[in-house]
């Protein structure tokens, strides 16, 4: 509980630390006109400090999740469980830490997004809710720490770069002073697209196949009830979540392909 409170406080502090300099003009990032359509000129210049600060508050969490997951998955294979029971029920410290971060990140995002029109669509809100619920079940029952590291850690590695891609949508490079910002954004777009397809499309379904195989094994051999009596329903929840969120990745990949085509057409 102390970890959860600390992480929620951290996100709030980061949001405030970025919000007020952008709001008061210390930072001078100019939002795209379409994000200022409902702005009242009597309130002063449109800064969309809420959109600006949100990206950084999210970015802090994504950097942590992405790098912890990436390091474990690729460089700490000696810690990877070798059995279905180990992958489903084994305690992994990195998995617990990632679950705490996921729960806080998604819960905080759910509340913050509800107050930002651009982030309050049904799909985004449902994603935040289901991801937070999954992290809660994993923490409460010590379930799928191994898989949580991939879904909540490795997959978020691509989202680190998405933060800056989204920043360019809200605060376009052609509206900012200096050329470095535009070059930086382009580099992030390339890395994001590559990592997205590697982890969130191809990797997601490959790991999900192993998850389904492991769950089938522990259900069929009786270990599910032996190790977590009366809680096998949690396994079915995770299987459904892997399909629902995996399908969402495919939807996003379709939109990403359209965006890439748009960028290439403009070159």
XYZ file of N, CA and C in Angstrom:
801
model
N 0.826 -1.202 0.000
C 0.000 0.000 0.000
C 0.871 1.267 0.000
N 1.985 1.218 0.732
C 2.882 2.365 0.766
C 3.499 2.603 -0.609
N 3.849 1.495 -1.309
C 4.404 1.625 -2.657
C 3.389 2.263 -3.596
N 2.151 1.804 -3.502
C 1.095 2.320 -4.371
C 0.877 3.807 -4.120
N 0.813 4.190 -2.855
C 0.616 5.603 -2.512
C 1.781 6.446 -3.015
N 3.002 5.915 -2.885
C 4.186 6.665 -3.313
C 4.205 6.873 -4.822
N 3.838 5.837 -5.568
C 3.850 5.944 -7.029
C 2.756 6.897 -7.516
N 1.579 6.818 -6.916
C 0.500 7.737 -7.287
C 0.899 9.190 -6.992
N 1.581 9.391 -5.864
C 2.052 10.735 -5.521
C 3.100 11.215 -6.519
N 3.998 10.314 -6.917
C 5.038 10.669 -7.886
C 4.422 11.158 -9.193
N 3.442 10.434 -9.706
C 2.803 10.847 -10.961
C 2.148 12.217 -10.829
N 1.515 12.449 -9.693
C 0.839 13.722 -9.464
C 1.846 14.865 -9.390
N 2.963 14.630 -8.729
C 4.007 15.653 -8.601
C 4.611 15.979 -9.969
N 4.888 14.939 -10.763
C 5.447 15.164 -12.099
C 4.458 15.960 -12.946
N 3.182 15.598 -12.876
C 2.158 16.315 -13.639
C 2.150 17.797 -13.258
N 2.142 18.074 -11.963
C 2.098 19.466 -11.494
C 3.367 20.219 -11.883
N 4.517 19.532 -11.800
C 5.799 20.174 -12.099
C 5.911 20.578 -13.564
N 5.213 19.875 -14.454
C 5.227 20.206 -15.878
C 4.053 21.110 -16.241
N 2.931 20.915 -15.581
C 1.710 21.663 -15.902
C 1.885 23.169 -15.708
N 2.381 23.555 -14.549
C 2.420 24.984 -14.235
C 3.420 25.776 -15.082
N 4.615 25.273 -15.382
C 5.500 26.027 -16.293
C 4.904 26.188 -17.698
N 4.205 25.162 -18.199
C 3.560 25.284 -19.506
C 2.377 26.245 -19.433
N 1.631 26.179 -18.353
C 0.454 27.037 -18.197
C 0.836 28.505 -18.076
N 1.938 28.779 -17.387
C 2.333 30.171 -17.127
C 3.267 30.746 -18.180
N 3.646 29.928 -19.177
C 4.465 30.453 -20.266
C 5.952 30.283 -20.090
N 6.377 29.638 -19.018
C 7.815 29.348 -18.851
C 8.262 28.398 -19.955
N 7.461 27.341 -20.156
C 7.620 26.507 -21.343
C 6.779 27.141 -22.446
N 7.261 27.069 -23.660
C 6.586 27.781 -24.736
C 6.161 26.867 -25.880
N 5.707 25.662 -25.545
C 5.240 24.748 -26.573
C 3.843 25.158 -27.019
N 3.668 25.286 -28.339
C 2.400 25.762 -28.887
C 1.544 24.582 -29.356
N 0.334 24.459 -28.827
C -0.541 23.355 -29.242
C -1.130 23.583 -30.629
N -1.498 22.500 -31.280
C -2.157 22.597 -32.578
C -3.501 23.306 -32.400
N -3.913 24.021 -33.414
C -5.142 24.820 -33.326
C -6.365 23.977 -32.971
N -6.433 22.751 -33.495
C -7.637 21.948 -33.273
C -7.824 21.554 -31.813
N -6.743 21.649 -31.022
C -6.859 21.326 -29.600
C -7.166 22.567 -28.762
N -7.386 23.662 -29.450
C -7.738 24.907 -28.756
C -9.102 25.447 -29.205
N -9.848 24.626 -29.919
C -11.119 25.080 -30.474
C -12.121 25.503 -29.400
N -12.053 24.843 -28.244
C -13.007 25.158 -27.170
C -12.416 26.099 -26.122
N -11.260 26.673 -26.448
C -10.612 27.573 -25.498
C -11.272 28.949 -25.507
N -11.461 29.479 -24.331
C -12.038 30.823 -24.191
C -10.907 31.852 -24.184
N -10.840 32.749 -25.169
C -9.760 33.753 -25.229
C -9.662 34.601 -23.972
N -10.767 34.737 -23.244
C -10.752 35.529 -22.011
C -9.876 34.879 -20.940
N -9.585 33.589 -21.122
C -8.752 32.871 -20.150
C -7.266 33.003 -20.460
N -6.931 33.803 -21.480
C -5.535 33.967 -21.850
C -5.144 33.054 -22.993
N -3.850 32.906 -23.208
C -3.354 32.084 -24.313
C -3.661 30.611 -24.078
N -3.985 29.914 -25.163
C -4.228 28.469 -25.084
C -2.887 27.739 -24.999
N -2.662 27.044 -23.899
C -1.397 26.328 -23.702
C -1.585 24.816 -23.685
N -2.795 24.354 -23.411
C -3.106 22.932 -23.230
C -2.065 22.265 -22.333
N -1.870 22.913 -21.209
C -0.915 22.400 -20.227
C -1.324 21.016 -19.731
N -2.637 20.722 -19.762
C -3.100 19.409 -19.326
C -2.566 18.307 -20.231
N -2.645 18.516 -21.549
C -2.116 17.537 -22.502
C -0.599 17.413 -22.383
N 0.058 18.550 -22.219
C 1.520 18.573 -22.137
C 2.010 17.817 -20.901
N 1.430 18.133 -19.750
C 1.860 17.512 -18.494
C 1.506 16.034 -18.441
N 0.371 15.667 -19.023
C -0.051 14.268 -19.023
C 0.987 13.381 -19.692
N 1.553 13.852 -20.794
C 2.545 13.053 -21.515
C 3.760 12.753 -20.645
N 4.175 13.702 -19.847
C 5.362 13.506 -19.014
C 5.059 12.656 -17.777
N 3.872 12.835 -17.200
C 3.487 12.004 -16.063
C 3.392 10.541 -16.488
N 2.841 10.324 -17.682
C 2.777 8.965 -18.212
C 4.173 8.471 -18.579
N 4.974 9.357 -19.141
C 6.308 8.982 -19.587
C 7.198 8.452 -18.479
N 7.104 9.037 -17.289
C 7.903 8.569 -16.152
C 7.616 7.102 -15.861
N 6.337 6.756 -15.854
C 5.951 5.373 -15.567
C 6.355 4.437 -16.701
N 6.198 4.888 -17.919
C 6.523 4.045 -19.069
C 8.012 3.755 -19.162
N 8.835 4.732 -18.820
C 10.284 4.504 -18.814
C 10.634 3.410 -17.799
N 10.049 3.502 -16.615
C 10.312 2.483 -15.592
C 9.843 1.105 -16.059
N 8.580 1.022 -16.489
C 8.018 -0.261 -16.912
C 8.797 -0.838 -18.086
N 9.070 0.001 -19.069
C 9.736 -0.463 -20.272
C 11.127 -1.001 -20.022
N 11.913 -0.289 -19.241
C 13.299 -0.706 -19.031
C 13.422 -1.877 -18.061
N 12.581 -1.919 -17.036
C 12.601 -3.077 -16.129
C 12.185 -4.334 -16.888
N 11.118 -4.215 -17.675
C 10.656 -5.360 -18.454
C 11.663 -5.792 -19.504
N 12.218 -4.829 -20.228
C 13.189 -5.120 -21.286
C 14.416 -5.812 -20.707
N 14.920 -5.320 -19.599
C 16.118 -5.911 -18.991
C 15.860 -7.338 -18.544
N 14.726 -7.563 -17.872
C 14.419 -8.912 -17.383
C 14.226 -9.877 -18.544
N 13.463 -9.458 -19.527
C 13.078 -10.363 -20.610
C 14.260 -10.764 -21.477
N 15.159 -9.826 -21.716
C 16.254 -10.092 -22.651
C 17.604 -10.383 -21.984
N 17.823 -9.857 -20.783
C 19.150 -9.964 -20.186
C 19.185 -10.694 -18.840
N 18.053 -11.152 -18.358
C 18.024 -11.889 -17.094
C 17.280 -13.208 -17.259
N 17.604 -13.907 -18.321
C 16.901 -15.147 -18.623
C 17.132 -16.226 -17.563
N 18.185 -16.092 -16.777
C 18.423 -17.052 -15.701
C 17.343 -16.979 -14.625
N 16.593 -15.890 -14.620
C 15.497 -15.750 -13.662
C 14.170 -16.271 -14.204
N 14.133 -16.631 -15.472
C 12.874 -17.053 -16.083
C 12.468 -18.434 -15.578
N 11.232 -18.596 -15.113
C 10.757 -19.920 -14.662
C 10.768 -20.918 -15.810
N 11.040 -22.167 -15.488
C 11.166 -23.197 -16.523
C 9.934 -24.069 -16.651
N 8.964 -23.938 -15.748
C 7.789 -24.808 -15.762
C 6.509 -23.976 -15.877
N 5.409 -24.596 -16.325
C 4.130 -23.877 -16.359
C 3.731 -23.349 -14.983
N 3.940 -24.159 -13.944
C 3.591 -23.731 -12.587
C 4.423 -22.523 -12.160
N 5.697 -22.519 -12.550
C 6.562 -21.397 -12.204
C 6.151 -20.127 -12.923
N 5.771 -20.269 -14.187
C 5.376 -19.090 -14.964
C 4.015 -18.548 -14.525
N 3.140 -19.415 -14.034
C 1.805 -18.981 -13.617
C 1.778 -18.541 -12.153
N 2.466 -19.278 -11.271
C 2.336 -19.029 -9.832
C 3.614 -18.534 -9.149
N 4.739 -18.567 -9.854
C 5.999 -18.205 -9.219
C 6.101 -16.725 -8.885
N 6.673 -16.442 -7.712
C 6.896 -15.051 -7.317
C 8.183 -14.556 -7.967
N 8.097 -13.409 -8.631
C 9.263 -12.759 -9.226
C 9.226 -11.304 -8.776
N 10.290 -10.832 -8.158
C 10.286 -9.477 -7.608
C 10.026 -8.427 -8.682
N 10.659 -8.616 -9.832
C 10.421 -7.669 -10.922
C 8.955 -7.666 -11.355
N 8.341 -8.855 -11.297
C 6.935 -8.948 -11.665
C 6.048 -8.210 -10.687
N 6.353 -8.339 -9.407
C 5.558 -7.621 -8.401
C 5.741 -6.105 -8.557
N 6.981 -5.688 -8.750
C 7.246 -4.247 -8.918
C 6.514 -3.688 -10.143
N 6.523 -4.457 -11.225
C 5.835 -4.012 -12.435
C 4.326 -3.960 -12.210
N 3.790 -4.933 -11.497
C 2.350 -4.926 -11.222
C 1.943 -3.719 -10.379
N 2.753 -3.368 -9.410
C 2.469 -2.168 -8.608
C 2.463 -0.937 -9.516
N 3.468 -0.854 -10.382
C 3.570 0.297 -11.284
C 2.410 0.328 -12.273
N 2.026 -0.843 -12.804
C 0.908 -0.909 -13.748
C -0.381 -0.450 -13.068
N -0.635 -0.988 -11.871
C -1.869 -0.634 -11.164
C -1.941 0.874 -10.930
N -0.851 1.450 -10.457
C -0.827 2.896 -10.193
C -0.951 3.693 -11.483
N -0.193 3.293 -12.480
C -0.186 4.000 -13.762
C -1.573 4.015 -14.394
N -2.202 2.836 -14.455
C -3.501 2.744 -15.115
C -4.605 3.388 -14.280
N -4.541 3.256 -12.955
C -5.545 3.888 -12.097
C -5.435 5.412 -12.179
N -4.198 5.917 -12.118
C -3.986 7.368 -12.216
C -4.427 7.876 -13.586
N -4.068 7.118 -14.629
C -4.460 7.495 -15.987
C -5.980 7.521 -16.145
N -6.642 6.568 -15.518
C -8.102 6.500 -15.625
C -8.733 7.784 -15.093
N -8.258 8.231 -13.937
C -8.804 9.451 -13.329
C -8.420 10.678 -14.150
N -7.138 10.785 -14.487
C -6.664 11.952 -15.236
C -7.299 12.026 -16.619
N -7.412 10.881 -17.286
C -7.974 10.856 -18.640
C -9.432 11.286 -18.659
N -10.145 10.997 -17.576
C -11.557 11.369 -17.525
C -11.742 12.888 -17.557
N -10.674 13.634 -17.259
C -10.751 15.097 -17.239
C -10.106 15.738 -18.459
N -9.594 14.905 -19.371
C -8.963 15.411 -20.595
C -9.721 14.833 -21.784
N -10.467 15.631 -22.505
C -11.333 15.121 -23.580
C -10.624 14.211 -24.580
N -9.401 14.543 -24.937
C -8.676 13.757 -25.947
C -8.316 12.353 -25.449
N -8.372 12.138 -24.147
C -7.992 10.839 -23.585
C -9.161 10.078 -22.971
N -10.354 10.625 -23.073
C -11.485 10.028 -22.336
C -12.410 9.177 -23.207
N -11.912 8.683 -24.341
C -12.734 7.809 -25.186
C -12.989 6.489 -24.469
N -14.022 5.794 -24.891
C -14.383 4.518 -24.262
C -13.241 3.517 -24.326
N -12.573 3.433 -25.485
C -11.490 2.450 -25.645
C -10.355 2.724 -24.664
N -9.951 3.984 -24.538
C -8.867 4.317 -23.620
C -9.262 4.037 -22.167
N -10.467 4.433 -21.798
C -10.913 4.244 -20.418
C -11.057 2.760 -20.093
N -11.594 1.996 -21.042
C -11.735 0.551 -20.832
C -10.371 -0.118 -20.717
N -9.417 0.342 -21.525
C -8.058 -0.200 -21.462
C -7.448 0.052 -20.086
N -7.576 1.276 -19.588
C -7.025 1.597 -18.271
C -7.663 0.726 -17.185
N -8.971 0.572 -17.253
C -9.695 -0.188 -16.229
C -9.304 -1.666 -16.239
N -9.292 -2.278 -17.424
C -8.984 -3.707 -17.495
C -7.529 -3.990 -17.134
N -6.620 -3.114 -17.553
C -5.205 -3.308 -17.223
C -4.971 -3.171 -15.722
N -5.616 -2.190 -15.093
C -5.490 -2.008 -13.640
C -6.080 -3.203 -12.904
N -7.203 -3.721 -13.390
C -7.835 -4.887 -12.772
C -6.927 -6.103 -12.868
N -6.300 -6.285 -14.037
C -5.376 -7.397 -14.209
C -4.195 -7.307 -13.263
N -3.647 -6.114 -13.099
C -2.525 -5.919 -12.179
C -2.947 -6.205 -10.742
N -4.166 -5.803 -10.384
C -4.674 -6.053 -9.033
C -4.790 -7.554 -8.766
N -5.372 -8.293 -9.707
C -5.507 -9.744 -9.536
C -4.142 -10.407 -9.415
N -3.189 -9.953 -10.215
C -1.848 -10.524 -10.174
C -1.173 -10.268 -8.835
N -1.361 -9.068 -8.296
C -0.788 -8.723 -6.995
C -1.479 -9.463 -5.857
N -2.798 -9.497 -5.914
C -3.589 -10.058 -4.820
C -3.420 -11.558 -4.677
N -3.163 -12.238 -5.785
C -3.097 -13.705 -5.759
C -1.741 -14.281 -6.144
N -0.754 -13.417 -6.403
C 0.553 -13.843 -6.916
C 0.362 -14.735 -8.138
N -0.222 -14.158 -9.155
C -0.453 -14.837 -10.423
C 0.402 -14.210 -11.519
N 0.824 -15.002 -12.452
C 1.496 -14.661 -13.721
C 2.492 -13.490 -13.623
N 3.322 -13.492 -12.599
C 4.363 -12.464 -12.524
C 5.231 -12.479 -13.779
N 5.518 -13.677 -14.259
C 6.366 -13.810 -15.444
C 5.722 -13.138 -16.642
N 4.454 -13.417 -16.864
C 3.754 -12.837 -18.017
C 3.481 -11.349 -17.823
N 3.292 -10.923 -16.585
C 3.085 -9.493 -16.312
C 4.303 -8.687 -16.742
N 5.486 -9.292 -16.614
C 6.711 -8.594 -17.008
C 6.704 -8.320 -18.504
N 6.170 -9.276 -19.279
C 6.104 -9.039 -20.727
C 4.987 -8.066 -21.078
N 3.761 -8.396 -20.651
C 2.611 -7.578 -21.052
C 2.680 -6.158 -20.495
N 3.078 -6.042 -19.241
C 3.080 -4.727 -18.602
C 4.422 -4.022 -18.618
N 5.479 -4.761 -18.974
C 6.814 -4.177 -18.979
C 7.393 -4.071 -20.373
N 7.663 -5.221 -20.975
C 8.301 -5.232 -22.294
C 7.455 -4.488 -23.328
N 6.147 -4.730 -23.316
C 5.281 -4.080 -24.309
C 5.264 -2.567 -24.129
N 5.465 -2.112 -22.908
C 5.466 -0.668 -22.666
C 6.765 -0.011 -23.110
N 7.756 -0.828 -23.471
C 8.999 -0.258 -23.993
C 8.711 0.587 -25.229
N 7.802 0.091 -26.083
C 7.454 0.858 -27.278
C 6.731 2.153 -26.919
N 5.994 2.123 -25.813
C 5.200 3.296 -25.424
C 6.063 4.461 -24.945
N 7.297 4.174 -24.560
C 8.215 5.266 -24.184
C 8.341 6.242 -25.350
N 8.467 5.692 -26.539
C 8.648 6.511 -27.732
C 7.313 7.076 -28.217
N 6.222 6.372 -27.885
C 4.891 6.872 -28.236
C 4.584 8.185 -27.511
N 5.131 8.340 -26.307
C 4.924 9.586 -25.560
C 5.312 10.790 -26.412
N 6.462 10.683 -27.075
C 6.942 11.804 -27.878
C 6.217 11.895 -29.218
N 5.765 10.738 -29.731
C 4.957 10.776 -30.960
C 3.645 11.491 -30.692
N 3.022 11.187 -29.553
C 1.778 11.862 -29.184
C 2.013 13.341 -28.913
N 3.165 13.640 -28.332
C 3.496 15.041 -28.050
C 3.526 15.840 -29.351
N 4.010 15.213 -30.408
C 4.072 15.888 -31.699
C 2.674 16.114 -32.280
N 1.741 15.201 -31.955
C 0.364 15.372 -32.425
C -0.256 16.609 -31.783
N -0.051 16.734 -30.466
C -0.654 17.852 -29.737
C 0.124 19.152 -29.912
N 1.444 19.027 -30.051
C 2.316 20.199 -30.190
C 3.219 19.975 -31.412
N 2.664 20.182 -32.615
C 3.365 19.834 -33.860
C 4.735 20.493 -34.000
N 5.648 19.729 -34.588
C 7.027 20.206 -34.733
C 7.106 21.492 -35.546
N 6.235 21.626 -36.575
C 6.334 22.812 -37.442
C 5.895 24.090 -36.733
N 5.288 23.935 -35.531
C 4.847 25.113 -34.793
C 5.833 25.526 -33.703
N 6.919 24.745 -33.561
C 7.876 25.031 -32.491
C 9.115 25.714 -33.062
N 9.834 26.374 -32.185
C 11.068 27.043 -32.588
C 12.226 26.042 -32.582
N 13.049 26.094 -33.607
C 14.213 25.216 -33.672
C 13.906 23.935 -34.426
N 14.935 23.286 -34.985
C 14.763 22.093 -35.810
C 15.006 20.793 -35.041
N 15.647 20.866 -33.861
C 15.972 19.641 -33.133
C 14.717 18.887 -32.734
N 13.689 19.602 -32.337
C 12.441 18.976 -31.896
C 11.878 18.078 -32.994
N 11.837 18.571 -34.218
C 11.305 17.790 -35.324
C 12.132 16.542 -35.596
N 13.459 16.669 -35.558
C 14.344 15.520 -35.780
C 14.174 14.490 -34.674
N 14.077 14.973 -33.448
C 13.885 14.095 -32.295
C 12.580 13.319 -32.413
N 11.506 13.992 -32.807
C 10.199 13.351 -32.955
C 10.241 12.283 -34.040
N 10.872 12.571 -35.164
C 10.967 11.607 -36.259
C 11.680 10.338 -35.806
N 12.768 10.493 -35.063
C 13.502 9.328 -34.554
C 12.612 8.487 -33.646
N 11.831 9.141 -32.804
C 10.926 8.417 -31.907
C 9.827 7.702 -32.675
N 9.352 8.297 -33.751
C 8.315 7.653 -34.562
C 8.823 6.356 -35.174
N 10.053 6.379 -35.657
C 10.645 5.186 -36.276
C 10.842 4.083 -35.231
N 11.402 4.439 -34.078
C 11.660 3.450 -33.027
C 10.343 2.898 -32.483
N 9.367 3.778 -32.291
C 8.069 3.328 -31.780
C 7.431 2.310 -32.713
N 7.369 2.616 -33.996
C 6.732 1.712 -34.955
C 7.415 0.348 -34.965
N 8.748 0.350 -34.929
C 9.507 -0.902 -34.930
C 9.232 -1.713 -33.678
N 9.313 -1.067 -32.517
C 9.103 -1.765 -31.249
C 7.649 -2.210 -31.091
N 6.711 -1.413 -31.591
C 5.300 -1.769 -31.478
C 5.013 -3.096 -32.174
N 5.450 -3.206 -33.416
C 5.173 -4.444 -34.149
C 5.961 -5.626 -33.573
N 7.165 -5.365 -33.079
C 7.980 -6.444 -32.516
C 7.364 -7.014 -31.245
N 6.897 -6.138 -30.353
C 6.413 -6.586 -29.049
C 4.893 -6.671 -28.948
N 4.200 -5.658 -29.431
C 2.757 -5.584 -29.209
C 1.932 -6.352 -30.254
N 2.556 -6.707 -31.347
C 1.839 -7.500 -32.359
C 2.407 -8.916 -32.395
N 3.617 -9.080 -32.940
C 4.189 -10.419 -33.062
C 4.509 -11.033 -31.702
N 5.166 -10.265 -30.842
C 5.522 -10.783 -29.529
C 4.310 -11.094 -28.672
N 3.299 -10.234 -28.742
C 2.107 -10.415 -27.912
C 1.465 -11.779 -28.143
N 1.250 -12.121 -29.417
C 0.547 -13.366 -29.704
C 1.429 -14.584 -29.481
N 2.732 -14.435 -29.652
C 3.641 -15.552 -29.369
C 3.642 -15.869 -27.876
N 3.710 -14.825 -27.033
C 3.704 -15.024 -25.579
C 2.324 -15.494 -25.121
N 1.278 -14.994 -25.744
C -0.081 -15.409 -25.374
C -0.285 -16.898 -25.644
N 0.321 -17.388 -26.706
C 0.210 -18.819 -26.999
C 0.815 -19.650 -25.868
N 1.969 -19.190 -25.354
C 2.597 -19.893 -24.230
C 1.737 -19.776 -22.977
N 1.144 -18.603 -22.743
C 0.256 -18.413 -21.593
C -0.908 -19.389 -21.653
N -1.556 -19.499 -22.797
C -2.701 -20.393 -22.934
C -2.290 -21.856 -22.712
N -1.116 -22.222 -23.220
C -0.617 -23.593 -23.030
C -0.357 -23.873 -21.559
N 0.250 -22.906 -20.874
C 0.547 -23.082 -19.447
C -0.731 -23.177 -18.616
N -1.698 -22.319 -18.923
C -2.965 -22.345 -18.173
C -3.686 -23.674 -18.398
N -3.707 -24.146 -19.631
C -4.332 -25.431 -19.922
C -3.668 -26.549 -19.122
N -2.344 -26.467 -18.985
C -1.592 -27.489 -18.257
C -1.953 -27.513 -16.775
N -1.953 -26.335 -16.124
C -2.211 -26.309 -14.676
C -3.677 -26.579 -14.354
N -4.564 -26.315 -15.302
C -5.976 -26.636 -15.083
C -6.221 -28.143 -15.242
N -5.562 -28.733 -16.229
C -5.786 -30.152 -16.509
C -5.117 -31.071 -15.499
N -3.979 -30.657 -14.934
C -3.288 -31.534 -13.972
C -3.688 -31.278 -12.520
N -4.622 -30.357 -12.303
C -5.131 -30.110 -10.957
C -4.307 -29.146 -10.129
N -3.189 -28.664 -10.677
C -2.338 -27.761 -9.897
C -3.007 -26.408 -9.645
N -3.905 -26.024 -10.518
C -4.593 -24.739 -10.340
C -5.362 -24.711 -9.019
N -6.095 -25.781 -8.729
C -6.863 -25.841 -7.486
C -5.984 -26.172 -6.291
N -4.908 -26.914 -6.518
C -4.000 -27.235 -5.413
C -3.255 -25.994 -4.920
N -2.812 -25.156 -5.846
C -1.995 -23.993 -5.486
C -2.826 -22.759 -5.150
N -3.999 -22.610 -5.784
C -4.882 -21.462 -5.521
C -6.322 -21.965 -5.464
N -6.688 -22.633 -4.370
C -8.038 -23.220 -4.271
C -9.139 -22.181 -4.479
N -10.076 -22.503 -5.353
C -11.230 -21.646 -5.564
C -10.964 -20.388 -6.374
N -9.771 -20.281 -6.948
C -9.446 -19.046 -7.674
C -9.061 -19.295 -9.131
N -9.504 -20.408 -9.672
C -9.188 -20.705 -11.073
C -9.835 -19.698 -12.011
N -10.908 -19.037 -11.538
C -11.564 -18.042 -12.381
C -10.605 -16.914 -12.788
N -9.598 -16.663 -11.944
C -8.626 -15.614 -12.255
C -7.855 -15.967 -13.523
N -7.588 -17.254 -13.712
C -6.872 -17.681 -14.908
C -7.693 -17.400 -16.160
N -8.986 -17.668 -16.084
C -9.852 -17.400 -17.232
C -9.920 -15.894 -17.521
N -9.864 -15.113 -16.458
C -9.847 -13.659 -16.646
C -8.609 -13.235 -17.422
N -7.446 -13.801 -17.065
C -6.208 -13.435 -17.754
C -6.214 -13.907 -19.210
N -6.806 -15.065 -19.456
C -6.901 -15.535 -20.840
C -7.765 -14.592 -21.669
N -8.899 -14.195 -21.105
C -9.781 -13.253 -21.811
C -9.071 -11.922 -22.028
N -8.321 -11.486 -21.012
C -7.611 -10.208 -21.109
C -6.562 -10.246 -22.211
N -5.887 -11.379 -22.349
C -4.865 -11.492 -23.394
C -5.476 -11.367 -24.781
N -6.699 -11.867 -24.950
C -7.377 -11.779 -26.245
C -7.919 -10.368 -26.477
N -8.564 -9.807 -25.448
C -9.160 -8.471 -25.586
C -8.093 -7.420 -25.867
N -7.063 -7.404 -25.021
C -6.012 -6.399 -25.213
C -5.168 -6.709 -26.448
N -5.020 -7.988 -26.762
C -4.299 -8.353 -27.980
C -5.030 -7.879 -29.224
N -6.353 -7.977 -29.204
C -7.155 -7.493 -30.330
C -7.037 -5.978 -30.448
N -6.925 -5.317 -29.290
C -6.752 -3.868 -29.295
C -5.417 -3.489 -29.931
N -4.388 -4.308 -29.690
C -3.089 -4.055 -30.326
C -3.207 -4.139 -31.849
N -4.010 -5.099 -32.326
C -4.194 -5.241 -33.768
C -4.927 -4.033 -34.348
N -5.916 -3.541 -33.603
C -6.631 -2.343 -34.044
C -5.676 -1.160 -34.130
N -4.854 -0.997 -33.088
C -3.896 0.110 -33.081
C -2.851 -0.061 -34.176
N -2.484 -1.316 -34.471
C -1.483 -1.546 -35.519
C -2.036 -1.125 -36.880
N -3.343 -1.327 -37.081
C -3.979 -0.897 -38.333
C -3.878 0.622 -38.470
N -4.193 1.336 -37.400
C -4.104 2.798 -37.435
C -2.655 3.257 -37.591
N -1.737 2.499 -37.016
C -0.321 2.840 -37.141
C 0.143 2.700 -38.587
N -0.311 1.647 -39.244
C 0.047 1.446 -40.652
C -0.464 2.609 -41.503
N -1.696 3.042 -41.229
C -2.247 4.185 -41.956
C -1.419 5.445 -41.711
N -0.960 5.625 -40.466
C -0.153 6.799 -40.137
C 1.198 6.751 -40.847
N 1.809 5.579 -40.889
C 3.096 5.423 -41.570
C 2.941 5.755 -43.056
N 1.852 5.248 -43.647
C 1.602 5.545 -45.054
C 1.440 7.045 -45.285
N 0.772 7.717 -44.335
C 0.580 9.164 -44.441
C 1.910 9.905 -44.380
N 2.775 9.462 -43.463
C 4.090 10.108 -43.311
C 4.938 9.902 -44.564
N 4.932 8.659 -45.088
C 5.731 8.348 -46.272
C 5.235 9.119 -47.485
N 3.911 9.290 -47.560
C 3.338 10.022 -48.695
C 3.740 11.493 -48.666
N 4.059 11.998 -47.456
C 4.425 13.402 -47.321
C 5.910 13.676 -47.527
N 6.694 12.613 -47.673
C 8.136 12.799 -47.860
C 8.464 13.238 -49.290
